[in-house]
Structure formats: structure tokens, C-alpha cells
mmCIF file of C-alpha atoms and ligand atoms in Angstrom:
data_model
loop_
_atom_site.group_PDB
_atom_site.id
_atom_site.type_symbol
_atom_site.label_atom_id
_atom_site.label_comp_id
_atom_site.label_asym_id
_atom_site.label_seq_id
_atom_site.Cartn_x
_atom_site.Cartn_y
_atom_site.Cartn_z
ATOM 1 C CA MET A 230 0.000 0.000 0.000
ATOM 2 C CA SER A 231 1.258 3.473 -0.824
ATOM 3 C CA TYR A 232 0.188 6.455 1.272
ATOM 4 C CA GLN A 233 -0.353 9.974 -0.078
ATOM 5 C CA PHE A 234 1.463 12.725 1.832
ATOM 6 C CA GLN A 235 0.825 16.424 1.500
ATOM 7 C CA VAL A 236 4.275 18.008 1.140
ATOM 8 C CA THR A 237 5.056 21.653 1.934
ATOM 9 C CA LYS A 238 8.674 22.748 1.665
ATOM 10 C CA VAL A 239 10.548 25.565 3.413
ATOM 11 C CA ASN A 240 11.273 28.646 1.317
ATOM 12 C CA GLU A 241 14.866 28.660 2.446
ATOM 13 C CA THR A 242 16.870 25.865 4.075
ATOM 14 C CA SER A 243 18.718 26.577 7.329
ATOM 15 C CA LEU A 244 21.414 24.032 6.447
ATOM 16 C CA PRO A 245 24.116 26.657 5.616
ATOM 17 C CA LYS A 246 24.003 27.773 9.287
ATOM 18 C CA VAL A 247 25.148 24.315 10.457
ATOM 19 C CA ASP A 248 28.786 23.418 11.102
ATOM 20 C CA PHE A 249 29.016 19.628 10.680
ATOM 21 C CA ASN A 250 32.354 19.623 12.509
ATOM 22 C CA ASN A 251 30.752 20.994 15.638
ATOM 23 C CA ILE A 252 27.241 19.666 16.231
ATOM 24 C CA PRO A 253 26.096 19.291 19.832
ATOM 25 C CA PHE A 254 23.835 16.231 20.140
ATOM 26 C CA GLY A 255 20.133 16.926 19.781
ATOM 27 C CA LYS A 256 20.050 20.705 19.490
ATOM 28 C CA THR A 257 20.094 21.357 15.728
ATOM 29 C CA PHE A 258 17.108 20.246 13.658
ATOM 30 C CA SER A 259 16.568 19.876 9.923
ATOM 31 C CA ASP A 260 14.005 21.831 7.897
ATOM 32 C CA HIS A 261 11.059 19.420 7.733
ATOM 33 C CA MET A 262 9.051 16.940 9.788
ATOM 34 C CA PHE A 263 6.461 14.265 9.090
ATOM 35 C CA VAL A 264 3.176 14.548 11.019
ATOM 36 C CA ALA A 265 0.124 12.275 11.159
ATOM 37 C CA ASP A 266 -3.005 12.340 13.322
ATOM 38 C CA TYR A 267 -4.861 9.339 14.696
ATOM 39 C CA ILE A 268 -8.556 10.198 14.653
ATOM 40 C CA ASN A 269 -11.597 7.901 14.624
ATOM 41 C CA GLY A 270 -9.429 4.795 14.568
ATOM 42 C CA GLU A 271 -7.238 5.711 11.599
ATOM 43 C CA TRP A 272 -4.077 7.594 10.705
ATOM 44 C CA THR A 273 -4.940 10.679 8.694
ATOM 45 C CA ASN A 274 -3.641 14.194 7.776
ATOM 46 C CA LEU A 275 -0.345 12.653 6.572
ATOM 47 C CA GLU A 276 1.924 15.583 5.948
ATOM 48 C CA ILE A 277 5.548 16.611 5.529
ATOM 49 C CA LYS A 278 5.973 20.256 6.400
ATOM 50 C CA PRO A 279 8.442 22.802 7.766
ATOM 51 C CA ILE A 280 9.372 21.966 11.352
ATOM 52 C CA GLU A 281 7.296 24.129 13.681
ATOM 53 C CA LEU A 282 5.803 24.304 17.174
ATOM 54 C CA ILE A 283 2.770 22.107 17.816
ATOM 55 C CA PRO A 284 -0.120 23.884 19.581
ATOM 56 C CA THR A 285 -1.192 21.754 22.542
ATOM 57 C CA HIS A 286 -4.124 22.062 24.960
ATOM 58 C CA PRO A 287 -3.166 22.156 28.678
ATOM 59 C CA GLY A 288 -5.412 19.133 29.212
ATOM 60 C CA ASN A 289 -3.418 17.080 26.697
ATOM 61 C CA MET A 290 -3.416 13.563 28.140
ATOM 62 C CA ALA A 291 0.227 12.890 27.260
ATOM 63 C CA TRP A 292 1.301 15.592 29.738
ATOM 64 C CA HIS A 293 -0.779 14.132 32.550
ATOM 65 C CA TYR A 294 -0.844 10.362 32.077
ATOM 66 C CA GLY A 295 2.305 9.736 30.109
ATOM 67 C CA GLN A 296 1.206 8.111 26.859
ATOM 68 C CA ALA A 297 4.374 9.067 24.974
ATOM 69 C CA ILE A 298 6.670 6.663 23.118
ATOM 70 C CA PHE A 299 9.593 7.137 20.767
ATOM 71 C CA GLU A 300 12.320 5.564 18.689
ATOM 72 C CA GLY A 301 15.909 6.625 18.016
ATOM 73 C CA MET A 302 17.426 5.754 14.641
ATOM 74 C CA LYS A 303 20.259 7.011 12.469
ATOM 75 C CA ALA A 304 20.775 7.677 8.758
ATOM 76 C CA THR A 305 24.308 7.700 7.404
ATOM 77 C CA ARG A 306 25.780 8.112 3.944
ATOM 78 C CA ASP A 307 28.183 6.079 1.841
ATOM 79 C CA ALA A 308 31.076 7.419 -0.257
ATOM 80 C CA GLU A 309 28.722 7.916 -3.248
ATOM 81 C CA GLY A 310 26.402 10.068 -1.129
ATOM 82 C CA HIS A 311 23.514 7.575 -0.833
ATOM 83 C CA ALA A 312 21.397 8.103 2.292
ATOM 84 C CA LEU A 313 21.379 4.848 4.260
ATOM 85 C CA LEU A 314 18.982 3.574 6.900
ATOM 86 C CA PHE A 315 19.896 0.867 9.401
ATOM 87 C CA ARG A 316 17.364 -1.921 10.059
ATOM 88 C CA PRO A 317 14.377 0.473 9.918
ATOM 89 C CA GLU A 318 11.850 -2.359 10.098
ATOM 90 C CA LEU A 319 13.087 -3.280 13.591
ATOM 91 C CA HIS A 320 12.379 0.250 14.761
ATOM 92 C CA ALA A 321 8.876 0.139 13.254
ATOM 93 C CA LYS A 322 8.222 -3.109 15.138
ATOM 94 C CA ARG A 323 9.656 -1.829 18.409
ATOM 95 C CA LEU A 324 7.569 1.358 18.227
ATOM 96 C CA ASN A 325 4.500 -0.821 17.859
ATOM 97 C CA ASN A 326 5.530 -3.031 20.783
ATOM 98 C CA SER A 327 5.853 0.113 22.901
ATOM 99 C CA ALA A 328 2.464 1.286 21.584
ATOM 100 C CA LYS A 329 0.786 -1.977 22.639
ATOM 101 C CA ARG A 330 2.200 -1.777 26.165
ATOM 102 C CA MET A 331 1.161 1.868 26.546
ATOM 103 C CA SER A 332 -2.342 1.252 25.171
ATOM 104 C CA MET A 333 -1.695 3.354 22.084
ATOM 105 C CA PRO A 334 -2.557 2.629 18.433
ATOM 106 C CA GLU A 335 0.026 0.959 16.218
ATOM 107 C CA VAL A 336 1.465 2.729 13.188
ATOM 108 C CA PRO A 337 1.211 0.428 10.137
ATOM 109 C CA GLU A 338 4.752 -0.651 9.301
ATOM 110 C CA GLU A 339 4.347 0.485 5.664
ATOM 111 C CA LEU A 340 3.284 3.955 6.821
ATOM 112 C CA PHE A 341 6.230 4.195 9.246
ATOM 113 C CA LEU A 342 8.686 3.101 6.534
ATOM 114 C CA GLN A 343 7.244 5.276 3.770
ATOM 115 C CA ALA A 344 7.242 8.367 6.000
ATOM 116 C CA LEU A 345 10.794 7.612 7.116
ATOM 117 C CA HIS A 346 12.137 7.042 3.596
ATOM 118 C CA THR A 347 10.402 10.125 2.201
ATOM 119 C CA LEU A 348 11.572 12.431 4.988
ATOM 120 C CA VAL A 349 15.170 11.133 5.067
ATOM 121 C CA ASP A 350 15.416 11.349 1.268
ATOM 122 C CA MET A 351 14.191 14.980 1.463
ATOM 123 C CA GLU A 352 16.671 15.797 4.251
ATOM 124 C CA LYS A 353 19.663 13.815 2.974
ATOM 125 C CA ALA A 354 21.822 16.939 2.622
ATOM 126 C CA TRP A 355 21.595 17.100 6.435
ATOM 127 C CA ILE A 356 23.489 13.798 6.897
ATOM 128 C CA PRO A 357 26.960 14.698 8.178
ATOM 129 C CA PRO A 358 29.703 12.806 6.275
ATOM 130 C CA GLN A 359 32.073 12.545 9.262
ATOM 131 C CA THR A 360 32.583 9.041 10.698
ATOM 132 C CA GLY A 361 30.755 8.778 14.009
ATOM 133 C CA SER A 362 28.308 11.535 13.001
ATOM 134 C CA ALA A 363 24.874 10.822 11.527
ATOM 135 C CA LEU A 364 21.390 12.124 10.952
ATOM 136 C CA TYR A 365 19.570 11.129 14.139
ATOM 137 C CA ILE A 366 15.929 10.284 13.508
ATOM 138 C CA ARG A 367 13.322 10.650 16.215
ATOM 139 C CA PRO A 368 9.946 9.036 15.425
ATOM 140 C CA PHE A 369 7.524 9.531 18.331
ATOM 141 C CA MET A 370 3.866 9.268 19.240
ATOM 142 C CA TYR A 371 1.841 10.909 21.978
ATOM 143 C CA ALA A 372 -1.730 11.197 23.189
ATOM 144 C CA THR A 373 -3.629 14.298 22.101
ATOM 145 C CA ASP A 374 -7.073 14.139 23.755
ATOM 146 C CA ALA A 375 -7.693 17.106 26.051
ATOM 147 C CA THR A 376 -9.299 15.161 28.903
ATOM 148 C CA ILE A 377 -8.586 15.028 32.611
ATOM 149 C CA GLY A 378 -9.276 11.488 33.798
ATOM 150 C CA VAL A 379 -7.139 8.375 33.625
ATOM 151 C CA LYS A 380 -7.932 6.448 30.465
ATOM 152 C CA ALA A 381 -6.314 5.830 27.100
ATOM 153 C CA SER A 382 -6.599 8.787 24.747
ATOM 154 C CA ASP A 383 -8.734 8.372 21.616
ATOM 155 C CA THR A 384 -6.489 10.599 19.481
ATOM 156 C CA TYR A 385 -2.715 10.696 18.928
ATOM 157 C CA LYS A 386 -0.016 12.374 16.883
ATOM 158 C CA PHE A 387 2.825 10.481 15.197
ATOM 159 C CA ILE A 388 5.763 12.664 14.198
ATOM 160 C CA ILE A 389 9.192 12.046 12.711
ATOM 161 C CA PHE A 390 11.829 14.750 12.858
ATOM 162 C CA VAL A 391 15.546 14.533 12.219
ATOM 163 C CA MET A 392 18.751 16.225 13.333
ATOM 164 C CA PRO A 393 22.419 16.027 12.396
ATOM 165 C CA VAL A 394 24.444 14.770 15.367
ATOM 166 C CA GLY A 395 28.002 14.151 16.386
ATOM 167 C CA PRO A 396 28.951 11.459 18.933
ATOM 168 C CA TYR A 397 26.726 11.221 22.037
ATOM 169 C CA TYR A 398 29.736 10.442 24.231
ATOM 170 C CA THR A 399 33.066 11.943 23.296
ATOM 171 C CA ASN A 400 35.004 10.287 26.157
ATOM 172 C CA PRO A 401 34.892 6.887 27.869
ATOM 173 C CA VAL A 402 31.895 6.787 30.177
ATOM 174 C CA LYS A 403 31.953 6.689 33.989
ATOM 175 C CA LEU A 404 29.045 4.783 35.514
ATOM 176 C CA LEU A 405 27.563 4.766 38.981
ATOM 177 C CA ALA A 406 25.563 1.645 39.892
ATOM 178 C CA GLN A 407 22.306 2.842 41.448
ATOM 179 C CA ASP A 408 21.171 0.885 44.518
ATOM 180 C CA THR A 409 18.481 3.215 45.880
ATOM 181 C CA TYR A 410 16.270 4.152 42.936
ATOM 182 C CA VAL A 411 15.110 1.636 40.327
ATOM 183 C CA ARG A 412 14.162 2.041 36.677
ATOM 184 C CA ALA A 413 11.756 -0.798 36.059
ATOM 185 C CA VAL A 414 10.490 -4.107 37.360
ATOM 186 C CA VAL A 415 9.410 -7.147 35.374
ATOM 187 C CA GLY A 416 5.783 -6.560 34.408
ATOM 188 C CA GLY A 417 6.236 -2.770 34.358
ATOM 189 C CA VAL A 418 7.006 -0.637 31.309
ATOM 190 C CA GLY A 419 10.793 -1.102 31.233
ATOM 191 C CA GLU A 420 10.728 -2.785 27.847
ATOM 192 C CA ALA A 421 8.705 0.024 26.252
ATOM 193 C CA LYS A 422 10.576 3.003 24.865
ATOM 194 C CA THR A 423 8.395 5.398 26.772
ATOM 195 C CA ALA A 424 9.228 8.873 28.040
ATOM 196 C CA GLY A 425 8.787 8.081 31.751
ATOM 197 C CA ASN A 426 11.592 5.518 31.754
ATOM 198 C CA TYR A 427 13.986 8.300 30.828
ATOM 199 C CA ALA A 428 12.428 10.725 33.339
ATOM 200 C CA ALA A 429 13.157 8.080 36.002
ATOM 201 C CA SER A 430 16.852 8.249 35.141
ATOM 202 C CA LEU A 431 17.199 12.013 35.558
ATOM 203 C CA LEU A 432 17.494 12.353 39.343
ATOM 204 C CA PRO A 433 19.928 9.417 39.693
ATOM 205 C CA ALA A 434 21.917 10.737 36.701
ATOM 206 C CA THR A 435 22.157 14.173 38.362
ATOM 207 C CA MET A 436 23.289 12.494 41.588
ATOM 208 C CA ALA A 437 25.858 10.498 39.624
ATOM 209 C CA ARG A 438 27.164 13.660 37.940
ATOM 210 C CA LYS A 439 27.621 15.330 41.332
ATOM 211 C CA GLU A 440 29.971 12.455 42.195
ATOM 212 C CA GLY A 441 31.851 12.856 38.899
ATOM 213 C CA TYR A 442 30.049 10.049 37.005
ATOM 214 C CA ASP A 443 28.319 10.415 33.635
ATOM 215 C CA GLN A 444 25.399 8.056 33.982
ATOM 216 C CA VAL A 445 23.513 5.667 36.193
ATOM 217 C CA MET A 446 23.760 1.896 35.780
ATOM 218 C CA TRP A 447 20.464 0.361 36.865
ATOM 219 C CA LEU A 448 20.106 -2.676 39.086
ATOM 220 C CA ASP A 449 16.905 -4.753 39.208
ATOM 221 C CA GLY A 450 14.014 -3.439 41.268
ATOM 222 C CA VAL A 451 13.563 -6.502 43.503
ATOM 223 C CA HIS A 452 17.021 -7.663 44.652
ATOM 224 C CA LYS A 453 19.004 -4.544 43.614
ATOM 225 C CA LYS A 454 21.680 -6.983 42.475
ATOM 226 C CA PHE A 455 21.039 -7.858 38.850
ATOM 227 C CA ILE A 456 22.406 -5.423 36.277
ATOM 228 C CA GLN A 457 19.791 -4.097 33.846
ATOM 229 C CA GLU A 458 21.054 -1.279 31.619
ATOM 230 C CA VAL A 459 22.463 2.254 31.687
ATOM 231 C CA GLY A 460 20.298 5.409 31.566
ATOM 232 C CA THR A 461 21.186 5.882 27.882
ATOM 233 C CA MET A 462 22.219 2.451 26.565
ATOM 234 C CA ASN A 463 22.389 -1.331 27.049
ATOM 235 C CA ILE A 464 25.465 -2.775 28.725
ATOM 236 C CA PHE A 465 28.044 -5.484 27.935
ATOM 237 C CA PHE A 466 30.953 -6.934 29.947
ATOM 238 C CA VAL A 467 33.974 -8.849 28.706
ATOM 239 C CA VAL A 468 34.978 -11.360 31.383
ATOM 240 C CA GLY A 469 37.870 -13.623 30.410
ATOM 241 C CA ASP A 470 37.155 -14.609 26.823
ATOM 242 C CA GLU A 471 33.382 -14.286 27.136
ATOM 243 C CA ILE A 472 31.120 -11.352 26.289
ATOM 244 C CA ILE A 473 28.119 -11.186 28.608
ATOM 245 C CA THR A 474 25.064 -8.953 28.646
ATOM 246 C CA PRO A 475 21.887 -9.013 30.756
ATOM 247 C CA ASN A 476 19.169 -11.152 29.163
ATOM 248 C CA LEU A 477 15.935 -9.440 28.127
ATOM 249 C CA ASP A 478 13.594 -10.124 31.025
ATOM 250 C CA GLY A 479 10.797 -7.699 30.175
ATOM 251 C CA ALA A 480 12.279 -4.880 32.277
ATOM 252 C CA ILE A 481 15.193 -4.118 29.943
ATOM 253 C CA LEU A 482 14.989 -2.201 26.672
ATOM 254 C CA ASP A 483 15.307 -4.525 23.666
ATOM 255 C CA GLY A 484 18.082 -2.429 22.139
ATOM 256 C CA ILE A 485 18.549 -2.691 18.382
ATOM 257 C CA THR A 486 22.286 -1.938 18.592
ATOM 258 C CA ARG A 487 22.460 -4.541 21.397
ATOM 259 C CA LYS A 488 20.804 -7.113 19.120
ATOM 260 C CA CYS A 489 23.127 -6.266 16.204
ATOM 261 C CA MET A 490 26.226 -6.467 18.379
ATOM 262 C CA ILE A 491 25.226 -9.913 19.646
ATOM 263 C CA GLU A 492 24.814 -11.051 16.017
ATOM 264 C CA LEU A 493 28.148 -9.507 14.977
ATOM 265 C CA PHE A 494 30.041 -10.971 17.945
ATOM 266 C CA LYS A 495 28.635 -14.446 17.271
ATOM 267 C CA ASP A 496 29.508 -14.141 13.596
ATOM 268 C CA LYS A 497 33.066 -13.148 14.508
ATOM 269 C CA GLY A 498 33.337 -16.280 16.679
ATOM 270 C CA TYR A 499 33.223 -14.650 20.101
ATOM 271 C CA LYS A 500 31.456 -16.440 22.919
ATOM 272 C CA VAL A 501 28.439 -14.256 23.768
ATOM 273 C CA THR A 502 26.005 -15.031 26.552
ATOM 274 C CA GLU A 503 22.768 -13.296 27.522
ATOM 275 C CA ARG A 504 22.050 -14.094 31.151
ATOM 276 C CA PRO A 505 21.341 -12.549 34.558
ATOM 277 C CA ILE A 506 24.514 -10.779 35.769
ATOM 278 C CA THR A 507 24.943 -9.582 39.342
ATOM 279 C CA ILE A 508 26.915 -6.508 40.286
ATOM 280 C CA ASP A 509 28.798 -8.650 42.870
ATOM 281 C CA GLU A 510 29.975 -10.929 40.081
ATOM 282 C CA ILE A 511 31.394 -7.957 38.178
ATOM 283 C CA VAL A 512 33.121 -6.581 41.287
ATOM 284 C CA GLU A 513 34.589 -10.056 41.876
ATOM 285 C CA ALA A 514 35.718 -10.348 38.216
ATOM 286 C CA SER A 515 37.443 -6.998 38.583
ATOM 287 C CA LYS A 516 39.203 -8.152 41.758
ATOM 288 C CA ASN A 517 40.397 -11.426 40.272
ATOM 289 C CA GLY A 518 41.579 -9.725 37.072
ATOM 290 C CA SER A 519 39.155 -11.429 34.660
ATOM 291 C CA LEU A 520 37.095 -8.281 33.889
ATOM 292 C CA VAL A 521 38.593 -6.917 30.677
ATOM 293 C CA GLU A 522 36.072 -4.427 29.261
ATOM 294 C CA ILE A 523 32.720 -2.805 29.920
ATOM 295 C CA PHE A 524 30.868 -0.999 27.148
ATOM 296 C CA GLY A 525 27.424 0.344 26.379
ATOM 297 C CA THR A 526 25.489 0.081 23.124
ATOM 298 C CA GLY A 527 22.680 2.230 21.770
ATOM 299 C CA THR A 528 21.644 4.123 18.669
ATOM 300 C CA ALA A 529 22.815 7.429 20.123
ATOM 301 C CA ALA A 530 25.810 6.048 22.037
ATOM 302 C CA VAL A 531 26.796 3.527 19.273
ATOM 303 C CA VAL A 532 29.426 1.536 21.249
ATOM 304 C CA ALA A 533 30.671 3.519 24.251
ATOM 305 C CA PRO A 534 33.587 2.198 26.317
ATOM 306 C CA VAL A 535 33.238 2.477 30.094
ATOM 307 C CA SER A 536 36.307 3.640 32.014
ATOM 308 C CA HIS A 537 34.926 3.517 35.583
ATOM 309 C CA LEU A 538 32.122 1.749 37.401
ATOM 310 C CA LYS A 539 31.337 2.609 41.006
ATOM 311 C CA TYR A 540 29.179 0.420 43.241
ATOM 312 C CA LYS A 541 28.878 1.336 46.921
ATOM 313 C CA ASP A 542 32.522 1.805 48.031
ATOM 314 C CA GLU A 543 34.027 -0.199 45.180
ATOM 315 C CA ILE A 544 35.438 1.688 42.209
ATOM 316 C CA ILE A 545 36.342 -0.418 39.188
ATOM 317 C CA GLU A 546 38.761 1.249 36.820
ATOM 318 C CA LEU A 547 39.065 -0.336 33.390
ATOM 319 C CA ASP A 548 42.317 -0.361 31.456
ATOM 320 C CA MET A 549 41.438 1.569 28.280
ATOM 321 C CA ALA A 550 44.429 0.028 26.508
ATOM 322 C CA LYS A 551 42.589 -3.333 26.647
ATOM 323 C CA ARG A 552 39.436 -2.140 24.886
ATOM 324 C CA ASN A 553 39.876 -4.395 21.867
ATOM 325 C CA ILE A 554 36.388 -5.839 21.577
ATOM 326 C CA SER A 555 34.512 -2.559 22.014
ATOM 327 C CA LYS A 556 36.880 -0.869 19.543
ATOM 328 C CA TRP A 557 36.238 -3.642 17.004
ATOM 329 C CA ALA A 558 32.493 -3.361 17.666
ATOM 330 C CA TYR A 559 32.507 0.430 17.173
ATOM 331 C CA ASP A 560 34.554 0.260 13.961
ATOM 332 C CA THR A 561 32.478 -2.594 12.559
ATOM 333 C CA ILE A 562 29.059 -1.056 13.130
ATOM 334 C CA ASN A 563 30.217 2.309 11.800
ATOM 335 C CA GLY A 564 31.849 0.596 8.802
ATOM 336 C CA ILE A 565 28.605 -1.231 7.987
ATOM 337 C CA ARG A 566 26.692 2.018 8.389
ATOM 338 C CA ASN A 567 28.824 3.867 5.836
ATOM 339 C CA ARG A 568 29.420 0.835 3.595
ATOM 340 C CA THR A 569 33.183 0.634 4.088
ATOM 341 C CA ILE A 570 32.588 -2.835 5.585
ATOM 342 C CA GLU A 571 30.479 -5.430 3.770
ATOM 343 C CA ASP A 572 26.864 -5.479 4.956
ATOM 344 C CA LYS A 573 26.646 -9.249 4.881
ATOM 345 C CA PHE A 574 23.450 -9.443 6.921
ATOM 346 C CA GLY A 575 21.587 -6.992 4.661
ATOM 347 C CA TRP A 576 20.911 -4.469 7.431
ATOM 348 C CA ILE A 577 21.371 -1.350 5.288
ATOM 349 C CA VAL A 578 18.640 0.086 3.067
ATOM 350 C CA GLU A 579 18.894 3.143 0.878
ATOM 351 C CA ALA A 580 16.428 5.864 1.829
HETATM 352 C C1 COI S 639 18.897 6.288 21.495
HETATM 353 O O1 COI S 639 19.956 5.689 21.704
HETATM 354 O O2 COI S 639 18.513 6.532 20.352
HETATM 355 C C2 COI S 639 18.044 6.731 22.603
HETATM 356 O O3 COI S 639 16.886 6.899 22.417
HETATM 357 C C3 COI S 639 18.664 7.019 23.921
HETATM 358 C C4 COI S 639 18.771 8.444 24.260
HETATM 359 C C5 COI S 639 19.824 8.560 25.306
HETATM 360 C C6 COI S 639 19.091 9.398 23.175
#
């Protein structure tokens, strides 16, 4: 099925004002956005138009009851200048999984993909060519009924907007394991990419920053022992010759970069295990010398090496000279994204 979009273009692009060598993450936006409304059980008013403010009633249910979900994706370019998308269908599916959990309507996968391709093709001049930079794509959906009262909204907006970005982390990351506050419990909304999960990370992240750490590393909500993820990414450990990462238990975000890394590591012949991992086990591995690397993965973060992990009074300092696996992972995923490394799994699609 092909959808019809109304397209209105800007009179003058703001691209010449952007310095691709100096782009702070998430503050510079391209010229256009895609917008659709969910009314009477269907997606309508499909439109690409100049990016603008969205008038919103104070009773908007998203503000009060939190029906707000999003995706984070990236478009890159190859040496010939083609705009490339990375596994877009997985993002369409994950958005719809989040929608189901948050009692929101699904976006038909064909609509998601057509809107994405059309917008990214229109904005391809905004894709920075520098390795490690990309056009970050933010599809999101939120409730739009103006009603005070806890129920699912009847109407929604689905929007995609895009922004050129540099690296999310420019230095190895310092993590503080959080043993007071929790992000999610099994059965909650931890697996959904919903706004409140990120709001939950803000106070602990501020506390971590006061202690000189960049982000919080979450422990499970019941035992406060099992490692879940970081405020901005999934987490991997290299212990001996094994790569381990927490298994998806319903409370952890099903990260697309996480999934790709597991596939790439297996293909390369590394031993990769998804299983429950306790913080005590990692402290012990550090003490006995078997902990080699810690790194995070995410669309924004890509593959981010961790230099320090603090838990209670223990501070683990990683030897950055030993970051072989995370370096290989970073180079490989970036190489696939700009087609300097063969895309043997067929993850890349031209926009
Ligand atoms: C992403 O990695 O795309 C996210 O949504 C996480 C956020 C820290 C930007």
C-alpha cells in the first residue's frame, strides 16, 4: 500500500548555518518533519511540512498520564552520497511493541517506513559525512485528547523529525551503579521506549554527575543486584574470553544496537552469553583480574567504552588500553553504516 502525503517545503533551508564539525547532540534540527493524526481509529492528515511548534491544549493527556513513546534511529551516507537507513523495520516493530504496552494505536509498518524514507530522502543533505556523526531520527507518538481522567486517549499524533548529530559520548563513560532508585520491574514498562523511563533516570543521573560520574547503571528493582542497563544504553561486559550482557527479562529495553552487536560478535566467533549478571559478580571479576572491558550500546551512544564503574565503596577502573572488543564493535558497526565494511546481513537500506 502506498500512502499519499501532503508536502510543503521551506522557502529557504537553514542548512548553511550548520557546522558539521561541531554539532552538539540533539540541538540542531533539519528543515522538515512528518506529522500524522490518529482520529476515529485511523491515521490521517499525513503531511511533511516545515518543522514548527505544535499547539497543545493544557489538558493534553500525554502531559498528565504519560502516553508518549519514541524511537531513536540514524541515517548515514556512503562514499557515493547515498542516504542509508539501518534496520528500519526493527524500529517500526519496536515502536508498535511500545504502543501496545502503553495502550496506544500501532502505526502500520508500511506507513512508518514510507514516512521515514520520504523524509530522510528529502533531508539527505543534512546527513553529516564525518565518521561517528549521523542524521539522528526521532519518530515519536503521543496522546492528544484534552481530557482530565485516567484512560487511554482516543487521538494521537505520530511525528518524525531529524537532526544532524556528532557522537553522544566523546570520552569513555563513567558509571555509577544505582542501589536506591530503580528504573523498572518485570511486568512494568521497562521494555517500552516510553518517556517516563527516561524521566526516572534524571534524578539518579544528576546524583551520579555530582559524584563525577556520567550516567547511572540500573540494578533490578527486587534484589538490587542484577544489572539491567544504563540510563542511555544497554550494557556489555567482557569477562575472560566471554562477552556477557543481561538477558531481556521484560524490564530491559530490547536495544537494536544490542541485538546487532550480539549477532556480529557471534559471527566473529566470540562467545556471547545473555544471562542474569549480578553486580557482585562484576566486582569479583574486577578483583580477580578477569574483567577486561565494559561498554554500552545504543543508537545514540553507538558503542561507548566504560572507564569507571562505582558500586557502593568499590570503584572499578578499566584499562582503556585493553578495549579491543569494544573498539572492534565500534569500527564494525560504523563501517557497515557507511558501507566501508560489507553489509553481509543486509541491514542497510537506501532511503
Ligand atoms: C537512542 O539511543 O537513540 C536513545 O533513544 C537514547 C537516548 C539517550 C538518546
